[in-house]
Amino acid sequence: MPHRLTELPLLRRLKPGLHVYEEEALNAEPALALLGEPITPVDAFFIRNNGHLPEIDESGWTLTIDGEVERPAVWTVEGLRQRFETVTLTAVLECAGNGRSRFSPATDGLQWRLGAVGCARWTGVRLADILEHAGPRPGAVYTAHHAPDRQIGKPEKAALSRGLPMAKAVAPETLIAFAMNGEPLPRLHGGPLRIVAPGYPGSAWQKWLDRITLRDVEHDGEKMRGTDYRLPILPVRPGEPLDPANFAVITDMPVKSLITAPLDGFVAKQGERLKVAGFAWSGAVPLESVAISSDGGESWQDVALQAGEGRFAWQRFDTEIVAGQPGSFVVMARARDAEGGVQPLEPVWNPRGYCNNQVQRVRGSVVV
Ligand SMILES: Nc1nc2c(c(=O)[nH]1)N[C@H]1C(S)=C(S)[C@@H](COP(=O)(O)O)O[C@H]1N2
Ligand SMILES: [Mo]
């Protein structure tokens, strides 16, 4: 039976709380009510696929390392585990298209709300160790990652083939993971092997990884070219003709926060203490602070941030505000990074609707 018929019931069973956008290329996101945990459970984690889910033979899986290396190699999953140190780290995985539905005018692409993000514990081996074993040649500047999934209706084309600049490929946080939240990496999340590139957009976290080819140029695989997963260097206005030379690959994700309580449509009694909780995170530049507003952004109060599980985990905030005058009521959170980067009140529009880190507005009402 083709995957597209079998995977949806599987997803419905494994992740009943997810809203499914597309079935052929399985894409689904959780309601924000499911994202209240510091470690996002697998059954609440969003799913993003650019093509069909591939047929996987976990037992015979191999990872080939070739290209600009002195010693090409073919590893089994067990071989990787035995040869290299195992590392566990906690990191946010966010789709670059998360929040795309908030852009105006609307852009092409899946109209994600705010739930295409989660934070998990990833266990695997360092990509740096595998590359060191292979011996990169001096000309190697970029990795190219390959997986067997194919585009819908174009079985000859890879669904996605992304890569990393060498500096990120050999960074200590970049892993080839085989476990998520202490369990073998689920097939829906790229099992048996996927890239974990903390701080980088989800598109860089190649699932079902079976080959890494070192290249002497920026990788130009599927979804690496044109405007795919790229942002304009100079601002582009809606409707303006696009020059691909004005676009650069998205690397580190911008600072961002997510309010998981209260939820849109909340009702509070005047004078009631209302819980405001959520998470904040950022890419290369560390997170510094989060401020809350309950007066439409006129005034902001810094909130305490709980320690996260390491540099690339999200950090929780959990505070209370007093519900004011009866009527409509908006709660906002705004995160700031250590270099002064701050979430904008309005998103910076771009043609493909990436990296929307605008301040979230949770709308409810106060009653007497
Ligand atoms: N092989 C493969 N890897 C992939 C993709 C894909 O379509 N094929 N999608 C990428 C994108 S765009 C995102 S956001 C993440 C999503 O990871 P998840 O489905 O585990 O949440 O996987 C990335 N890795
Ligand atoms: Mo993505």
mmCIF file of C-alpha atoms and ligand atoms in Angstrom:
data_model
loop_
_atom_site.group_PDB
_atom_site.id
_atom_site.type_symbol
_atom_site.label_atom_id
_atom_site.label_comp_id
_atom_site.label_asym_id
_atom_site.label_seq_id
_atom_site.Cartn_x
_atom_site.Cartn_y
_atom_site.Cartn_z
ATOM 1 C CA MET A 1 0.000 0.000 0.000
ATOM 2 C CA PRO A 2 1.486 3.414 -0.854
ATOM 3 C CA HIS A 3 2.690 5.461 2.084
ATOM 4 C CA ARG A 4 0.279 8.259 1.528
ATOM 5 C CA LEU A 5 -2.576 5.938 2.443
ATOM 6 C CA THR A 6 -0.928 4.407 5.468
ATOM 7 C CA GLU A 7 0.853 7.309 7.102
ATOM 8 C CA LEU A 8 -2.122 9.469 7.983
ATOM 9 C CA PRO A 9 -3.783 6.874 10.253
ATOM 10 C CA LEU A 10 -0.333 6.316 11.783
ATOM 11 C CA LEU A 11 0.024 10.014 12.519
ATOM 12 C CA ARG A 12 -3.526 10.211 13.881
ATOM 13 C CA ARG A 13 -2.698 7.379 16.257
ATOM 14 C CA LEU A 14 0.767 8.582 17.282
ATOM 15 C CA LYS A 15 -0.015 12.285 17.371
ATOM 16 C CA PRO A 16 -3.761 12.708 17.848
ATOM 17 C CA GLY A 17 -3.522 16.401 18.813
ATOM 18 C CA LEU A 18 -1.942 17.594 15.570
ATOM 19 C CA HIS A 19 -3.658 19.599 12.878
ATOM 20 C CA VAL A 20 -2.841 18.002 9.501
ATOM 21 C CA TYR A 21 -2.215 20.471 6.654
ATOM 22 C CA GLU A 22 -1.223 18.034 3.940
ATOM 23 C CA GLU A 23 -1.470 14.290 3.699
ATOM 24 C CA GLU A 24 0.659 13.384 0.663
ATOM 25 C CA ALA A 25 3.594 15.293 2.040
ATOM 26 C CA LEU A 26 2.699 14.811 5.664
ATOM 27 C CA ASN A 27 2.699 18.159 7.436
ATOM 28 C CA ALA A 28 1.113 18.712 10.806
ATOM 29 C CA GLU A 29 1.329 21.022 13.797
ATOM 30 C CA PRO A 30 0.135 20.829 17.403
ATOM 31 C CA ALA A 31 -2.255 23.173 19.164
ATOM 32 C CA LEU A 32 -0.303 25.515 21.437
ATOM 33 C CA ALA A 33 -1.974 23.906 24.463
ATOM 34 C CA LEU A 34 0.242 20.856 23.762
ATOM 35 C CA LEU A 35 3.493 22.865 23.862
ATOM 36 C CA GLY A 36 3.551 23.728 27.580
ATOM 37 C CA GLU A 37 6.320 21.271 28.553
ATOM 38 C CA PRO A 38 10.018 22.218 28.683
ATOM 39 C CA ILE A 39 10.693 19.024 26.700
ATOM 40 C CA THR A 40 8.126 18.635 23.938
ATOM 41 C CA PRO A 41 6.795 15.066 23.935
ATOM 42 C CA VAL A 42 7.186 13.250 20.605
ATOM 43 C CA ASP A 43 3.401 12.957 20.304
ATOM 44 C CA ALA A 44 3.089 16.761 20.366
ATOM 45 C CA PHE A 45 5.994 17.505 18.008
ATOM 46 C CA PHE A 46 5.223 19.029 14.592
ATOM 47 C CA ILE A 47 5.990 17.123 11.385
ATOM 48 C CA ARG A 48 7.357 18.735 8.234
ATOM 49 C CA ASN A 49 7.951 16.888 4.984
ATOM 50 C CA ASN A 50 8.766 18.267 1.560
ATOM 51 C CA GLY A 51 7.886 14.959 -0.154
ATOM 52 C CA HIS A 52 6.676 11.423 0.476
ATOM 53 C CA LEU A 53 7.817 9.599 3.569
ATOM 54 C CA PRO A 54 10.465 7.154 2.335
ATOM 55 C CA GLU A 55 10.472 3.358 2.673
ATOM 56 C CA ILE A 56 12.980 2.684 5.409
ATOM 57 C CA ASP A 57 14.939 -0.471 6.152
ATOM 58 C CA GLU A 58 16.325 0.425 9.564
ATOM 59 C CA SER A 59 18.332 -2.752 9.992
ATOM 60 C CA GLY A 60 20.358 -2.323 6.812
ATOM 61 C CA TRP A 61 20.809 1.443 7.128
ATOM 62 C CA THR A 62 24.172 2.930 6.201
ATOM 63 C CA LEU A 63 25.625 6.423 6.127
ATOM 64 C CA THR A 64 28.151 7.146 3.388
ATOM 65 C CA ILE A 65 30.744 9.918 3.771
ATOM 66 C CA ASP A 66 32.370 10.993 0.510
ATOM 67 C CA GLY A 67 33.291 13.973 -1.668
ATOM 68 C CA GLU A 68 36.136 16.265 -0.585
ATOM 69 C CA VAL A 69 37.551 13.817 1.988
ATOM 70 C CA GLU A 70 40.762 11.801 2.213
ATOM 71 C CA ARG A 71 39.069 8.648 3.566
ATOM 72 C CA PRO A 72 35.519 8.029 2.318
ATOM 73 C CA ALA A 73 33.606 5.732 4.648
ATOM 74 C CA VAL A 74 30.375 3.781 4.981
ATOM 75 C CA TRP A 75 28.999 3.505 8.511
ATOM 76 C CA THR A 76 26.245 1.383 9.972
ATOM 77 C CA VAL A 77 24.267 2.934 12.825
ATOM 78 C CA GLU A 78 25.887 0.476 15.212
ATOM 79 C CA GLY A 79 29.313 1.331 13.772
ATOM 80 C CA LEU A 80 28.763 5.024 14.505
ATOM 81 C CA ARG A 81 27.701 4.252 18.058
ATOM 82 C CA GLN A 82 30.741 2.083 18.698
ATOM 83 C CA ARG A 83 33.345 4.293 17.091
ATOM 84 C CA PHE A 84 32.322 7.762 18.324
ATOM 85 C CA GLU A 85 31.397 9.352 21.630
ATOM 86 C CA THR A 86 27.648 9.560 22.276
ATOM 87 C CA VAL A 87 26.345 13.031 23.111
ATOM 88 C CA THR A 88 22.928 14.170 24.345
ATOM 89 C CA LEU A 89 21.865 17.782 24.047
ATOM 90 C CA THR A 90 18.598 19.666 24.263
ATOM 91 C CA ALA A 91 17.703 21.904 21.357
ATOM 92 C CA VAL A 92 14.798 23.723 19.777
ATOM 93 C CA LEU A 93 13.788 22.523 16.319
ATOM 94 C CA GLU A 94 11.783 25.186 14.481
ATOM 95 C CA CYS A 95 10.635 25.260 10.875
ATOM 96 C CA ALA A 96 11.743 28.419 9.065
ATOM 97 C CA GLY A 97 8.123 28.715 7.906
ATOM 98 C CA ASN A 98 6.698 28.732 11.440
ATOM 99 C CA GLY A 99 4.331 31.711 11.748
ATOM 100 C CA ARG A 100 4.052 32.127 7.978
ATOM 101 C CA SER A 101 0.253 32.557 8.240
ATOM 102 C CA ARG A 102 0.881 35.860 10.041
ATOM 103 C CA PHE A 103 2.434 37.549 6.994
ATOM 104 C CA SER A 104 0.438 40.108 5.077
ATOM 105 C CA PRO A 105 0.209 39.914 2.143
ATOM 106 C CA ALA A 106 0.195 36.122 2.403
ATOM 107 C CA THR A 107 3.109 34.249 0.840
ATOM 108 C CA ASP A 108 3.248 30.846 -0.856
ATOM 109 C CA GLY A 109 3.995 27.891 1.373
ATOM 110 C CA LEU A 110 2.332 26.020 4.210
ATOM 111 C CA GLN A 111 0.341 28.442 6.320
ATOM 112 C CA TRP A 112 1.855 27.382 9.647
ATOM 113 C CA ARG A 113 0.439 29.020 12.748
ATOM 114 C CA LEU A 114 2.867 29.171 15.685
ATOM 115 C CA GLY A 115 3.264 25.491 16.522
ATOM 116 C CA ALA A 116 5.948 24.368 14.035
ATOM 117 C CA VAL A 117 8.465 24.347 16.882
ATOM 118 C CA GLY A 118 9.439 22.083 19.740
ATOM 119 C CA CYS A 119 12.320 21.393 22.087
ATOM 120 C CA ALA A 120 13.682 17.876 22.481
ATOM 121 C CA ARG A 121 16.642 15.936 23.845
ATOM 122 C CA TRP A 122 18.693 14.662 20.938
ATOM 123 C CA THR A 123 21.219 11.866 21.289
ATOM 124 C CA GLY A 124 23.796 10.973 18.678
ATOM 125 C CA VAL A 125 27.391 11.407 17.625
ATOM 126 C CA ARG A 126 29.139 14.636 16.674
ATOM 127 C CA LEU A 127 29.271 15.307 12.949
ATOM 128 C CA ALA A 128 32.709 16.848 13.672
ATOM 129 C CA ASP A 129 34.062 13.466 14.829
ATOM 130 C CA ILE A 130 32.820 11.668 11.717
ATOM 131 C CA LEU A 131 34.275 14.353 9.460
ATOM 132 C CA GLU A 132 37.577 14.314 11.309
ATOM 133 C CA HIS A 133 37.756 10.555 10.761
ATOM 134 C CA ALA A 134 37.132 11.113 7.019
ATOM 135 C CA GLY A 135 39.733 13.887 6.789
ATOM 136 C CA PRO A 136 38.206 16.857 4.960
ATOM 137 C CA ARG A 137 40.351 18.159 2.104
ATOM 138 C CA PRO A 138 41.395 21.838 2.339
ATOM 139 C CA GLY A 139 38.879 22.774 -0.353
ATOM 140 C CA ALA A 140 35.857 21.430 1.570
ATOM 141 C CA VAL A 141 33.561 24.350 2.427
ATOM 142 C CA TYR A 142 30.086 22.837 2.679
ATOM 143 C CA THR A 143 28.371 19.552 3.482
ATOM 144 C CA ALA A 144 25.654 18.098 1.253
ATOM 145 C CA HIS A 145 23.098 15.881 2.992
ATOM 146 C CA HIS A 146 21.106 13.218 1.189
ATOM 147 C CA ALA A 147 18.051 11.165 2.052
ATOM 148 C CA PRO A 148 15.792 8.807 0.096
ATOM 149 C CA ASP A 149 12.519 10.786 0.276
ATOM 150 C CA ARG A 150 11.243 12.025 -3.091
ATOM 151 C CA GLN A 151 9.057 14.904 -4.277
ATOM 152 C CA ILE A 152 5.324 14.323 -4.741
ATOM 153 C CA GLY A 153 4.766 13.248 -8.340
ATOM 154 C CA LYS A 154 8.509 13.521 -9.177
ATOM 155 C CA PRO A 155 10.092 10.274 -8.004
ATOM 156 C CA GLU A 156 13.361 11.172 -9.735
ATOM 157 C CA LYS A 157 13.821 14.266 -7.543
ATOM 158 C CA ALA A 158 14.982 14.348 -3.950
ATOM 159 C CA ALA A 159 12.431 15.988 -1.649
ATOM 160 C CA LEU A 160 15.184 17.975 0.039
ATOM 161 C CA SER A 161 18.971 17.969 0.062
ATOM 162 C CA ARG A 162 20.401 20.577 2.366
ATOM 163 C CA GLY A 163 23.868 21.148 3.761
ATOM 164 C CA LEU A 164 25.848 23.130 6.312
ATOM 165 C CA PRO A 165 28.791 25.497 6.032
ATOM 166 C CA MET A 166 31.866 23.681 7.368
ATOM 167 C CA ALA A 167 32.054 25.875 10.486
ATOM 168 C CA LYS A 168 28.582 24.707 11.554
ATOM 169 C CA ALA A 169 29.224 21.122 10.432
ATOM 170 C CA VAL A 170 32.209 20.856 12.811
ATOM 171 C CA ALA A 171 30.626 22.882 15.640
ATOM 172 C CA PRO A 172 30.350 20.788 18.841
ATOM 173 C CA GLU A 173 26.543 21.084 18.927
ATOM 174 C CA THR A 174 25.984 19.618 15.470
ATOM 175 C CA LEU A 175 25.018 15.953 15.722
ATOM 176 C CA ILE A 176 23.940 12.975 13.743
ATOM 177 C CA ALA A 177 21.149 11.834 16.024
ATOM 178 C CA PHE A 178 19.707 8.385 16.532
ATOM 179 C CA ALA A 179 17.507 9.103 19.559
ATOM 180 C CA MET A 180 14.931 11.710 20.564
ATOM 181 C CA ASN A 181 13.761 12.195 24.157
ATOM 182 C CA GLY A 182 15.549 9.008 25.169
ATOM 183 C CA GLU A 183 13.840 6.771 22.596
ATOM 184 C CA PRO A 184 15.098 5.525 19.261
ATOM 185 C CA LEU A 185 14.544 8.335 16.746
ATOM 186 C CA PRO A 186 10.977 7.829 15.421
ATOM 187 C CA ARG A 187 10.715 7.233 11.704
ATOM 188 C CA LEU A 188 8.418 10.271 11.361
ATOM 189 C CA HIS A 189 11.280 12.386 12.758
ATOM 190 C CA GLY A 190 13.949 10.961 10.473
ATOM 191 C CA GLY A 191 14.886 7.663 12.101
ATOM 192 C CA PRO A 192 17.258 5.967 12.022
ATOM 193 C CA LEU A 193 19.575 9.007 11.484
ATOM 194 C CA ARG A 194 19.048 12.746 11.172
ATOM 195 C CA ILE A 195 21.090 15.911 11.379
ATOM 196 C CA VAL A 196 20.673 18.037 14.511
ATOM 197 C CA ALA A 197 21.861 21.586 13.807
ATOM 198 C CA PRO A 198 20.875 23.612 16.892
ATOM 199 C CA GLY A 199 20.024 27.232 16.144
ATOM 200 C CA TYR A 200 19.631 26.540 12.421
ATOM 201 C CA PRO A 201 16.208 26.278 10.768
ATOM 202 C CA GLY A 202 14.508 22.870 10.683
ATOM 203 C CA SER A 203 15.266 22.591 6.967
ATOM 204 C CA ALA A 204 18.939 22.050 7.891
ATOM 205 C CA TRP A 205 18.032 19.087 10.112
ATOM 206 C CA GLN A 206 18.062 16.485 7.317
ATOM 207 C CA LYS A 207 15.976 13.416 8.159
ATOM 208 C CA TRP A 208 16.699 9.811 6.993
ATOM 209 C CA LEU A 209 20.310 10.796 6.405
ATOM 210 C CA ASP A 210 22.128 8.231 4.259
ATOM 211 C CA ARG A 211 24.915 10.225 2.614
ATOM 212 C CA ILE A 212 27.090 13.254 3.400
ATOM 213 C CA THR A 213 29.171 14.570 0.530
ATOM 214 C CA LEU A 214 31.727 17.267 1.284
ATOM 215 C CA ARG A 215 31.705 19.961 -1.374
ATOM 216 C CA ASP A 216 34.037 22.731 -2.498
ATOM 217 C CA VAL A 217 31.093 25.086 -3.138
ATOM 218 C CA GLU A 218 27.919 25.983 -1.249
ATOM 219 C CA HIS A 219 25.652 22.968 -1.723
ATOM 220 C CA ASP A 220 23.033 23.437 -4.453
ATOM 221 C CA GLY A 221 20.750 20.456 -3.785
ATOM 222 C CA GLU A 222 16.962 20.464 -3.723
ATOM 223 C CA LYS A 223 15.585 23.388 -1.688
ATOM 224 C CA MET A 224 19.003 25.085 -1.530
ATOM 225 C CA ARG A 225 18.545 27.296 -4.597
ATOM 226 C CA GLY A 226 16.643 30.382 -5.742
ATOM 227 C CA THR A 227 14.498 31.683 -2.908
ATOM 228 C CA ASP A 228 14.096 28.292 -1.132
ATOM 229 C CA TYR A 229 14.924 28.682 2.560
ATOM 230 C CA ARG A 230 16.613 31.970 1.717
ATOM 231 C CA LEU A 231 16.017 35.500 2.922
ATOM 232 C CA PRO A 232 16.581 38.699 0.955
ATOM 233 C CA ILE A 233 19.747 40.546 1.944
ATOM 234 C CA LEU A 234 18.146 43.864 0.997
ATOM 235 C CA PRO A 235 14.444 44.371 1.789
ATOM 236 C CA VAL A 236 11.955 43.292 -0.884
ATOM 237 C CA ARG A 237 8.494 44.791 -1.166
ATOM 238 C CA PRO A 238 5.477 42.621 -1.978
ATOM 239 C CA GLY A 239 5.058 42.266 -5.754
ATOM 240 C CA GLU A 240 8.573 43.470 -6.571
ATOM 241 C CA PRO A 241 10.530 41.387 -9.114
ATOM 242 C CA LEU A 242 12.970 39.043 -7.364
ATOM 243 C CA ASP A 243 16.683 38.781 -8.021
ATOM 244 C CA PRO A 244 17.976 35.434 -6.667
ATOM 245 C CA ALA A 245 21.383 37.111 -6.177
ATOM 246 C CA ASN A 246 19.748 39.179 -3.426
ATOM 247 C CA PHE A 247 18.986 36.023 -1.376
ATOM 248 C CA ALA A 248 21.162 34.218 1.174
ATOM 249 C CA VAL A 249 20.706 30.835 2.875
ATOM 250 C CA ILE A 250 19.021 31.094 6.255
ATOM 251 C CA THR A 251 21.525 30.087 8.894
ATOM 252 C CA ASP A 252 20.866 31.075 12.500
ATOM 253 C CA MET A 253 17.264 31.593 13.518
ATOM 254 C CA PRO A 254 16.222 34.873 15.157
ATOM 255 C CA VAL A 255 15.283 35.360 18.806
ATOM 256 C CA LYS A 256 11.688 34.390 19.540
ATOM 257 C CA SER A 257 9.145 33.557 22.230
ATOM 258 C CA LEU A 258 5.950 31.542 22.415
ATOM 259 C CA ILE A 259 3.138 32.051 24.917
ATOM 260 C CA THR A 260 1.503 28.722 25.770
ATOM 261 C CA ALA A 261 -0.789 30.111 28.496
ATOM 262 C CA PRO A 262 -3.202 31.838 28.362
ATOM 263 C CA LEU A 263 -4.533 30.720 24.979
ATOM 264 C CA ASP A 264 -6.391 32.785 22.400
ATOM 265 C CA GLY A 265 -9.997 33.320 23.467
ATOM 266 C CA PHE A 266 -9.243 33.227 27.210
ATOM 267 C CA VAL A 267 -11.730 34.784 29.609
ATOM 268 C CA ALA A 268 -10.518 36.202 32.932
ATOM 269 C CA LYS A 269 -12.371 37.851 35.780
ATOM 270 C CA GLN A 270 -11.480 41.439 36.577
ATOM 271 C CA GLY A 271 -8.798 41.464 39.269
ATOM 272 C CA GLU A 272 -8.008 37.785 38.724
ATOM 273 C CA ARG A 273 -4.369 36.730 38.665
ATOM 274 C CA LEU A 274 -3.779 35.330 35.231
ATOM 275 C CA LYS A 275 -0.939 32.887 34.559
ATOM 276 C CA VAL A 276 1.287 33.888 31.620
ATOM 277 C CA ALA A 277 3.735 31.161 30.643
ATOM 278 C CA GLY A 278 5.759 30.124 27.657
ATOM 279 C CA PHE A 279 9.246 29.778 26.249
ATOM 280 C CA ALA A 280 11.928 31.865 24.585
ATOM 281 C CA TRP A 281 14.919 30.817 22.483
ATOM 282 C CA SER A 282 17.364 32.098 19.881
ATOM 283 C CA GLY A 283 19.931 30.897 17.344
ATOM 284 C CA ALA A 284 23.630 31.775 17.461
ATOM 285 C CA VAL A 285 23.243 34.782 19.745
ATOM 286 C CA PRO A 286 22.240 33.755 23.280
ATOM 287 C CA LEU A 287 18.846 34.714 24.653
ATOM 288 C CA GLU A 288 19.000 37.551 27.135
ATOM 289 C CA SER A 289 15.554 38.473 28.452
ATOM 290 C CA VAL A 290 11.810 38.336 27.952
ATOM 291 C CA ALA A 291 9.328 41.100 28.713
ATOM 292 C CA ILE A 292 5.542 40.835 28.972
ATOM 293 C CA SER A 293 2.941 43.454 28.090
ATOM 294 C CA SER A 294 -0.738 43.421 28.952
ATOM 295 C CA ASP A 295 -1.570 46.917 27.734
ATOM 296 C CA GLY A 296 -1.154 46.528 24.011
ATOM 297 C CA GLY A 297 2.601 47.104 24.114
ATOM 298 C CA GLU A 298 2.667 50.449 25.933
ATOM 299 C CA SER A 299 4.556 49.082 28.884
ATOM 300 C CA TRP A 300 6.728 45.993 29.269
ATOM 301 C CA GLN A 301 7.865 44.151 32.402
ATOM 302 C CA ASP A 302 10.836 41.818 32.360
ATOM 303 C CA VAL A 303 9.962 38.318 33.560
ATOM 304 C CA ALA A 304 12.204 35.734 35.219
ATOM 305 C CA LEU A 305 13.608 33.143 32.841
ATOM 306 C CA GLN A 306 14.161 29.621 34.129
ATOM 307 C CA ALA A 307 17.457 28.000 33.216
ATOM 308 C CA GLY A 308 17.135 25.886 30.082
ATOM 309 C CA GLU A 309 18.862 22.560 29.495
ATOM 310 C CA GLY A 310 21.897 24.121 27.862
ATOM 311 C CA ARG A 311 22.589 26.775 25.313
ATOM 312 C CA PHE A 312 20.175 25.606 22.589
ATOM 313 C CA ALA A 313 17.173 24.647 24.718
ATOM 314 C CA TRP A 314 14.290 27.018 25.121
ATOM 315 C CA GLN A 315 13.876 28.760 28.470
ATOM 316 C CA ARG A 316 10.607 28.846 30.335
ATOM 317 C CA PHE A 317 8.891 31.852 31.826
ATOM 318 C CA ASP A 318 5.941 31.516 34.146
ATOM 319 C CA THR A 319 4.458 34.593 35.761
ATOM 320 C CA GLU A 320 1.163 36.179 36.749
ATOM 321 C CA ILE A 321 -0.525 39.375 35.684
ATOM 322 C CA VAL A 322 -3.678 40.965 37.025
ATOM 323 C CA ALA A 323 -6.647 41.112 34.660
ATOM 324 C CA GLY A 324 -7.505 44.818 34.341
ATOM 325 C CA GLN A 325 -10.523 46.667 33.027
ATOM 326 C CA PRO A 326 -13.416 44.659 31.545
ATOM 327 C CA GLY A 327 -13.243 44.329 27.780
ATOM 328 C CA SER A 328 -10.834 42.843 25.307
ATOM 329 C CA PHE A 329 -7.389 42.011 26.662
ATOM 330 C CA VAL A 330 -4.167 41.223 24.823
ATOM 331 C CA VAL A 331 -1.098 39.531 26.299
ATOM 332 C CA MET A 332 2.253 39.862 24.522
ATOM 333 C CA ALA A 333 5.774 38.567 25.116
ATOM 334 C CA ARG A 334 8.935 39.950 23.556
ATOM 335 C CA ALA A 335 12.322 38.249 23.726
ATOM 336 C CA ARG A 336 15.678 39.956 23.359
ATOM 337 C CA ASP A 337 19.048 38.417 22.553
ATOM 338 C CA ALA A 338 22.470 39.312 23.953
ATOM 339 C CA GLU A 339 23.283 41.528 20.953
ATOM 340 C CA GLY A 340 20.129 43.619 21.247
ATOM 341 C CA GLY A 341 18.170 41.687 18.637
ATOM 342 C CA VAL A 342 14.526 41.884 19.631
ATOM 343 C CA GLN A 343 11.257 40.456 18.337
ATOM 344 C CA PRO A 344 9.568 43.032 16.102
ATOM 345 C CA LEU A 345 5.968 44.070 16.676
ATOM 346 C CA GLU A 346 5.308 43.605 12.952
ATOM 347 C CA PRO A 347 7.061 40.940 10.906
ATOM 348 C CA VAL A 348 9.685 41.778 8.322
ATOM 349 C CA TRP A 349 7.919 40.626 5.142
ATOM 350 C CA ASN A 350 9.848 38.400 2.738
ATOM 351 C CA PRO A 351 8.655 36.662 -0.425
ATOM 352 C CA ARG A 352 8.607 33.102 0.947
ATOM 353 C CA GLY A 353 7.397 33.911 4.423
ATOM 354 C CA TYR A 354 10.364 32.741 6.486
ATOM 355 C CA CYS A 355 11.577 33.528 9.994
ATOM 356 C CA ASN A 356 8.517 35.314 11.303
ATOM 357 C CA ASN A 357 9.538 36.163 14.861
ATOM 358 C CA GLN A 358 7.006 38.935 15.382
ATOM 359 C CA VAL A 359 5.629 39.423 18.892
ATOM 360 C CA GLN A 360 2.709 37.061 19.485
ATOM 361 C CA ARG A 361 -0.600 38.581 20.586
ATOM 362 C CA VAL A 362 -2.850 36.385 22.710
ATOM 363 C CA ARG A 363 -6.335 37.845 22.625
ATOM 364 C CA GLY A 364 -8.925 37.273 25.328
ATOM 365 C CA SER A 365 -11.351 39.235 27.441
ATOM 366 C CA VAL A 366 -11.851 40.398 30.964
ATOM 367 C CA VAL A 367 -15.311 40.136 32.503
ATOM 368 C CA VAL A 368 -16.701 41.425 35.804
HETATM 369 N N1 LIG B 1 14.837 14.147 4.317
HETATM 370 C C1 LIG B 1 14.174 15.235 4.732
HETATM 371 N N2 LIG B 1 14.601 15.893 5.810
HETATM 372 C C2 LIG B 1 13.935 16.987 6.248
HETATM 373 C C3 LIG B 1 12.801 17.482 5.553
HETATM 374 C C4 LIG B 1 12.365 16.764 4.411
HETATM 375 O O1 LIG B 1 11.369 17.110 3.760
HETATM 376 N N3 LIG B 1 13.076 15.642 4.031
HETATM 377 N N4 LIG B 1 12.190 18.629 6.002
HETATM 378 C C5 LIG B 1 12.997 19.542 6.802
HETATM 379 C C6 LIG B 1 12.239 20.614 7.403
HETATM 380 S S1 LIG B 1 11.795 21.895 6.366
HETATM 381 C C7 LIG B 1 11.963 20.658 8.753
HETATM 382 S S2 LIG B 1 11.233 21.993 9.448
HETATM 383 C C8 LIG B 1 12.333 19.535 9.627
HETATM 384 C C9 LIG B 1 11.150 19.035 10.436
HETATM 385 O O2 LIG B 1 11.497 17.980 11.270
HETATM 386 P P1 LIG B 1 10.368 17.067 11.937
HETATM 387 O O3 LIG B 1 9.444 16.574 10.871
HETATM 388 O O4 LIG B 1 11.103 16.014 12.662
HETATM 389 O O5 LIG B 1 9.613 17.959 12.920
HETATM 390 O O6 LIG B 1 12.876 18.430 8.916
HETATM 391 C C10 LIG B 1 13.771 18.797 7.879
HETATM 392 N N5 LIG B 1 14.404 17.617 7.354
HETATM 393 MO MO MO B 2 10.947 23.608 7.725
#
